[in-house]
mmCIF file of C-alpha atoms in Angstrom:
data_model
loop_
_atom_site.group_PDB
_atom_site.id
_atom_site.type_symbol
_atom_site.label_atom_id
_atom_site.label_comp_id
_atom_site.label_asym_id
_atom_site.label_seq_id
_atom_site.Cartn_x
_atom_site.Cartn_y
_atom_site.Cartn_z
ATOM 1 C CA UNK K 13 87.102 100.337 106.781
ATOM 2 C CA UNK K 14 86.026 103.302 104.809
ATOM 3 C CA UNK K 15 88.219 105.996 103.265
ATOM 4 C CA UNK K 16 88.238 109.457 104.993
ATOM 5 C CA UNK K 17 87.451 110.929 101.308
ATOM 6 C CA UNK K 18 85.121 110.572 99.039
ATOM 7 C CA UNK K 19 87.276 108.932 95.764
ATOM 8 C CA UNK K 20 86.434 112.235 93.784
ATOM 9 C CA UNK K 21 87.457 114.562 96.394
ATOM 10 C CA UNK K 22 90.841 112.116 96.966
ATOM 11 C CA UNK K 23 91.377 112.463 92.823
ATOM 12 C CA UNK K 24 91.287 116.278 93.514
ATOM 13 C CA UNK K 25 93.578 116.590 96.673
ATOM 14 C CA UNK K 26 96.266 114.055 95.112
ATOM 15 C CA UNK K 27 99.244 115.360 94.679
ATOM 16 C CA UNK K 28 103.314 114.926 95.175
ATOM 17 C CA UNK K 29 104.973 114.597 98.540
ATOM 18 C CA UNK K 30 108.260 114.225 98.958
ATOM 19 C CA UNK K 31 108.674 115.061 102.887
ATOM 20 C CA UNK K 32 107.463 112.325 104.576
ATOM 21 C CA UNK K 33 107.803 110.555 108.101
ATOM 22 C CA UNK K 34 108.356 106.389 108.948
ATOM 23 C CA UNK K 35 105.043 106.783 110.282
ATOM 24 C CA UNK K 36 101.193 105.661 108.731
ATOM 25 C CA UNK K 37 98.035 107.072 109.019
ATOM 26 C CA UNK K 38 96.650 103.900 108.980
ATOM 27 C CA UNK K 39 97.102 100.361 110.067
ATOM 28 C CA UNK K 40 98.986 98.106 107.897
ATOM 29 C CA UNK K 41 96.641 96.137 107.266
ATOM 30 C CA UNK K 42 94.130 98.769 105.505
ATOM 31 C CA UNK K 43 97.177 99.427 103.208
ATOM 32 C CA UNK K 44 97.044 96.053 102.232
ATOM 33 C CA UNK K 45 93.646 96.022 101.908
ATOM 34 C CA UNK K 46 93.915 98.419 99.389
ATOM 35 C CA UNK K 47 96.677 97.243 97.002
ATOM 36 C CA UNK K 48 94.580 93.977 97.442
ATOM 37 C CA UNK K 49 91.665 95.628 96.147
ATOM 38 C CA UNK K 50 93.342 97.111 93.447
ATOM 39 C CA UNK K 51 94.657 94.347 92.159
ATOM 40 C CA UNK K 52 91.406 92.514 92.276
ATOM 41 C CA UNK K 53 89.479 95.454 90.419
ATOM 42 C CA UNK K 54 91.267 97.667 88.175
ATOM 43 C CA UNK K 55 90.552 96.797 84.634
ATOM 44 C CA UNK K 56 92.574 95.235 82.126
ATOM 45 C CA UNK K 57 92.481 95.022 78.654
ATOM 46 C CA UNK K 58 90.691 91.084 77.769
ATOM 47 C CA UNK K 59 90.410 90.778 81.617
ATOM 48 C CA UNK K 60 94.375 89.799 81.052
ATOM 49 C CA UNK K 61 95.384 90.731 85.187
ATOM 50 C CA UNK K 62 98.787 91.178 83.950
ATOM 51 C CA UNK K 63 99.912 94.009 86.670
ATOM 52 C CA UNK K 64 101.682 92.855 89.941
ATOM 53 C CA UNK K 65 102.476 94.589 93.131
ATOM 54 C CA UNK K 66 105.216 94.424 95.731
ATOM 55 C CA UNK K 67 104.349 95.767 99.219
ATOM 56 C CA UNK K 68 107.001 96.821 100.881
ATOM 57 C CA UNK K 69 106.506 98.267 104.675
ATOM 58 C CA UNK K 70 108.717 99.298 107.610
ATOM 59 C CA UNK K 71 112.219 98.048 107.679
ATOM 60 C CA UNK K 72 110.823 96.595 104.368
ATOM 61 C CA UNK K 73 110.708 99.846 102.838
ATOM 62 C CA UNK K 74 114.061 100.900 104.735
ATOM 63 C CA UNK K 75 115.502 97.990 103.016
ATOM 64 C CA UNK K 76 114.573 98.632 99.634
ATOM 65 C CA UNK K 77 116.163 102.309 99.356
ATOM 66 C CA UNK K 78 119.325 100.585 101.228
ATOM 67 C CA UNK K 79 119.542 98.984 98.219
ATOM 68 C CA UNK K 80 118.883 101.676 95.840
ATOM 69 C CA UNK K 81 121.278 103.397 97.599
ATOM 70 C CA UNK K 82 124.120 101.003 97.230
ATOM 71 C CA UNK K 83 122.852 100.002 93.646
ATOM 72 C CA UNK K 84 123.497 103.901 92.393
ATOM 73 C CA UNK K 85 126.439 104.694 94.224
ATOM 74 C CA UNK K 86 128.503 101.684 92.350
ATOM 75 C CA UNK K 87 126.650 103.133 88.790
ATOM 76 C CA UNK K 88 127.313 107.074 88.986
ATOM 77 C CA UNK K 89 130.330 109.105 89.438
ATOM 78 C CA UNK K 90 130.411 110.319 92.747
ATOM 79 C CA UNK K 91 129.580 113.578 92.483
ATOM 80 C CA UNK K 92 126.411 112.639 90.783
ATOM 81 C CA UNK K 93 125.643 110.210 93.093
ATOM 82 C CA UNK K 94 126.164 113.029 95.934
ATOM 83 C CA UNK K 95 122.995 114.786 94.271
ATOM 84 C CA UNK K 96 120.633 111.178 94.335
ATOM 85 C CA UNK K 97 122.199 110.477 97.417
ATOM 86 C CA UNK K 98 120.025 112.888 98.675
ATOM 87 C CA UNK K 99 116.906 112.108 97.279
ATOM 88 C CA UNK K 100 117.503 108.701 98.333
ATOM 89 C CA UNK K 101 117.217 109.737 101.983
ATOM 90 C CA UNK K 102 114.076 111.487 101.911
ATOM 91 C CA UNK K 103 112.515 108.349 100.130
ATOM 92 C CA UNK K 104 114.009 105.977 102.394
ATOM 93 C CA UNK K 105 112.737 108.535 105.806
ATOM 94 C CA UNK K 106 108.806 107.539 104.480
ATOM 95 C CA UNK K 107 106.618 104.732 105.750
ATOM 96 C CA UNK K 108 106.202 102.363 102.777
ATOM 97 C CA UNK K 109 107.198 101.410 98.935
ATOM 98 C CA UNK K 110 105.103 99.825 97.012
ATOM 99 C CA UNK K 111 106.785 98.123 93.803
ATOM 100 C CA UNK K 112 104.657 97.791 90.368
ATOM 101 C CA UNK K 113 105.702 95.009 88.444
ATOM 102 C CA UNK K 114 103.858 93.924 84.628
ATOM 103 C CA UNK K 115 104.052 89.994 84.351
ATOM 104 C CA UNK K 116 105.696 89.704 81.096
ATOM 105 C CA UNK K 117 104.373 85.685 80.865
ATOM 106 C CA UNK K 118 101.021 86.982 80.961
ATOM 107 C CA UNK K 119 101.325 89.670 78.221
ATOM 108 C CA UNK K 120 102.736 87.028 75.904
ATOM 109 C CA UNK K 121 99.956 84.668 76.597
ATOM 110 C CA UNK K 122 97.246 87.070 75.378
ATOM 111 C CA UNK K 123 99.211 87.971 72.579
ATOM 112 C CA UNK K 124 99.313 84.601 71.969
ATOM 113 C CA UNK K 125 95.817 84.050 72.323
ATOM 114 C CA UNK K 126 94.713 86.799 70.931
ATOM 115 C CA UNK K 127 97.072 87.198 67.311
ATOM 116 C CA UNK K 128 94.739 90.066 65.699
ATOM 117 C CA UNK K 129 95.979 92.164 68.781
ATOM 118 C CA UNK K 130 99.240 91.014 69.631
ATOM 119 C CA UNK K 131 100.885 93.812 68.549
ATOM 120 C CA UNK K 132 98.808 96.351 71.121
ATOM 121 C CA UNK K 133 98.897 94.349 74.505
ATOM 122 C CA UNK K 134 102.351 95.986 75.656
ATOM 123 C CA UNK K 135 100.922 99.093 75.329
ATOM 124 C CA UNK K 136 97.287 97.874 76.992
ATOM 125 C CA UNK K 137 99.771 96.485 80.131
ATOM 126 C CA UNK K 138 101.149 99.684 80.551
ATOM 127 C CA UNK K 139 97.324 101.436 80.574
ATOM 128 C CA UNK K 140 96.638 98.597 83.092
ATOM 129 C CA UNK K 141 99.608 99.243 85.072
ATOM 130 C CA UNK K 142 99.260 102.839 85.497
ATOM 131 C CA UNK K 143 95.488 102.823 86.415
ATOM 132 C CA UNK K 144 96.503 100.174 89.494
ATOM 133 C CA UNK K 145 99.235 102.935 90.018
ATOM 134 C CA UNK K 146 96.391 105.991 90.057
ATOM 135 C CA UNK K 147 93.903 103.794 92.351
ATOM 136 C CA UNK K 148 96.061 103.370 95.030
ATOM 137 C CA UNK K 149 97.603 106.846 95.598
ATOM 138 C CA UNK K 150 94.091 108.350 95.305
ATOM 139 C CA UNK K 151 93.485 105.721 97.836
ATOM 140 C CA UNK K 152 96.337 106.333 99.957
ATOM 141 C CA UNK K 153 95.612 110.209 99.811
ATOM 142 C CA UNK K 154 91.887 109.275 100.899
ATOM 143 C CA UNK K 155 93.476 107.987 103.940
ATOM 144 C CA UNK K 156 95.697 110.740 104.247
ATOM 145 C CA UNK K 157 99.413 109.421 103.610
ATOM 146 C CA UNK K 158 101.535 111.356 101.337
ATOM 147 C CA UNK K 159 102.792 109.763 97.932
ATOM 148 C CA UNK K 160 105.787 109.950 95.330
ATOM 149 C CA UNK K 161 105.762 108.074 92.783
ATOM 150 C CA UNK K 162 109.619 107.240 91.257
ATOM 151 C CA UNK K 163 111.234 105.437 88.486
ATOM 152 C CA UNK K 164 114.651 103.779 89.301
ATOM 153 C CA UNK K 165 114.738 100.996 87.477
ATOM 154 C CA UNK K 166 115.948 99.364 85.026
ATOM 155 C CA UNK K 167 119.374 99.345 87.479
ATOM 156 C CA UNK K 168 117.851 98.443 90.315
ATOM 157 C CA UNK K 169 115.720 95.102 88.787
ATOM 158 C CA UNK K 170 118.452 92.323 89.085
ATOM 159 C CA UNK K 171 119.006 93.269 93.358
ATOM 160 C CA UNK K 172 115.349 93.632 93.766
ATOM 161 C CA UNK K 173 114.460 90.638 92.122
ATOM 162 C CA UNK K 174 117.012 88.436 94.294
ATOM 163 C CA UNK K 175 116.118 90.326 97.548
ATOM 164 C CA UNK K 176 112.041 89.795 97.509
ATOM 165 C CA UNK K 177 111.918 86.748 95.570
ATOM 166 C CA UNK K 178 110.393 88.556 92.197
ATOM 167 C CA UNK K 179 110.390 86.170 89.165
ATOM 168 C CA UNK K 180 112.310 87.135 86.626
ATOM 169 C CA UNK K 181 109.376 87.680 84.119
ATOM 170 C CA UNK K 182 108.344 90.235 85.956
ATOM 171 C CA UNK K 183 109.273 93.787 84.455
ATOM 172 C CA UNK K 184 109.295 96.870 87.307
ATOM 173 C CA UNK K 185 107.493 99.572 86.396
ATOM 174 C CA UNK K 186 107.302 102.048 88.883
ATOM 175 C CA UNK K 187 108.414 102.865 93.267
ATOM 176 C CA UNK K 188 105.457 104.481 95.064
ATOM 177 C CA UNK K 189 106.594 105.542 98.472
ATOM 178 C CA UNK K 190 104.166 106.799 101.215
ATOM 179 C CA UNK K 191 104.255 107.999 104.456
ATOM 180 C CA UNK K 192 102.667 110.506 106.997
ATOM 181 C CA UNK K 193 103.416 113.628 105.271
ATOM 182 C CA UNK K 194 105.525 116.327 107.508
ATOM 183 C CA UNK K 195 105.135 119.150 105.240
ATOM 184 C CA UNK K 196 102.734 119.972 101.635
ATOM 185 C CA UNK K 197 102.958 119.274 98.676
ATOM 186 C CA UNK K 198 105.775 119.716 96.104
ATOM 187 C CA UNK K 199 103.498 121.993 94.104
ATOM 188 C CA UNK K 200 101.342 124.287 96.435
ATOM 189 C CA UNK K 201 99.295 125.835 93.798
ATOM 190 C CA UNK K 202 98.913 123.285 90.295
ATOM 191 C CA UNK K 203 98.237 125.157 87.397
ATOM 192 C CA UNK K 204 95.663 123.754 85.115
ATOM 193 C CA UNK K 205 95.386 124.272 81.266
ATOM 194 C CA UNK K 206 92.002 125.343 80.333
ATOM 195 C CA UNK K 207 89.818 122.178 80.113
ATOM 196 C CA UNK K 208 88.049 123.745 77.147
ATOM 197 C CA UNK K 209 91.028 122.668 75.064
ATOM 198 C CA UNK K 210 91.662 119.183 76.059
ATOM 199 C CA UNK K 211 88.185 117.963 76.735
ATOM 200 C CA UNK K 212 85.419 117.835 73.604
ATOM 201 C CA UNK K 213 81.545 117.201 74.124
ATOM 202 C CA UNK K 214 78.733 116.249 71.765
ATOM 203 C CA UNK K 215 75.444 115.456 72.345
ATOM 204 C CA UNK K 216 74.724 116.511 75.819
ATOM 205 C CA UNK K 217 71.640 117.763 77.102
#
């Protein structure tokens, strides 16, 4: 099944949604056609594969921010907790949650392997890591869901780990939830730096 976007158009259009609806655009199975492609594709440094992904749909994804939930309220005070609390529920009212996970085995392996380098494959795994992260909410936006991307761990590892059978060597990186979006984006109108200082060109014709 084809995207509704071209990719470049998707890259354009991508932004932050944090109003969102337990309802897809698409059928489950094109979502996990495209983590699956993801995974398969995105580059890595040495062709390592070290990035994992945890697809979390439905009650799934209810689930998951059940447990955030109940993970944060025994960590914070309560009247910070109040304010997450909050956030909490919009994230849990979307469609899906997809976990990115770095398999630490695999990192050591290649620096292992690979001793001349060993002290630049951490940082290579988290290049890797964020490009599978990029793919899919372009992606997802192509199909027109609406994406956040959030960073709750490290507190929530040790619950998520038990409840989804992770192994323990893998370290969470990231919570992308989706779902049908019920109102734009966070930022209507992004503001762009000019391009003339961050981009450089020699040579062209």
């Amino acid at each position: 099944m084809a995207a509704t976007k071209p990719f470049f158009e998707a890259v354009k259009d991508r932004r932050t949604y944090y109003a969102l609806s337990h309802e897809s655009t698409i059928p489950d199975s094109r979502i996990q056609e495209i983590v699956k492609d993801a995974i398969l594709h995105v580059p890595s440094a040495f062709n390592s594969q070290t990035s994992r992904a945890v697809v979390l749909l439905g009650e799934e994804h209810t689930k998951v921010w059940d447990i955030i939930t109940e993970v944060y309220k025994q960590q914070l005070p309560e009247e910070k907790f109040n304010h997450a609390k909050q956030r909490f529920v919009g994230f849990r009212a979307g469609y899906g949650t997809i976990l990115f996970y770095e398999d630490t085995t695999s990192v050591r392996e290649f620096q292992e392997k690979f001793k001349t380098y060993e002290d630049k494959f951490p940082g290579w795994s988290e290049q890797t890591n964020g490009m599978h992260q990029y793919v899919i909410w372009a992606a997802l936006e192509a199909e027109g869901l609406g994406v956040n991307l959030q960073h709750y761990n490290p507190l929530i590892d040790v619950r998520l780990e038990t409840e989804f059978n992770v192994p323990p060597t893998w370290s969470l990186k990231a919570q992308m939830v989706f779902g049908k979006p019920t109102s734009g984006p966070a930022i209507q109108n992004k503001e762009f730096k000019p391009v003339e200082e961050r981009m450089k060109i020699y040579g062209a014709k």
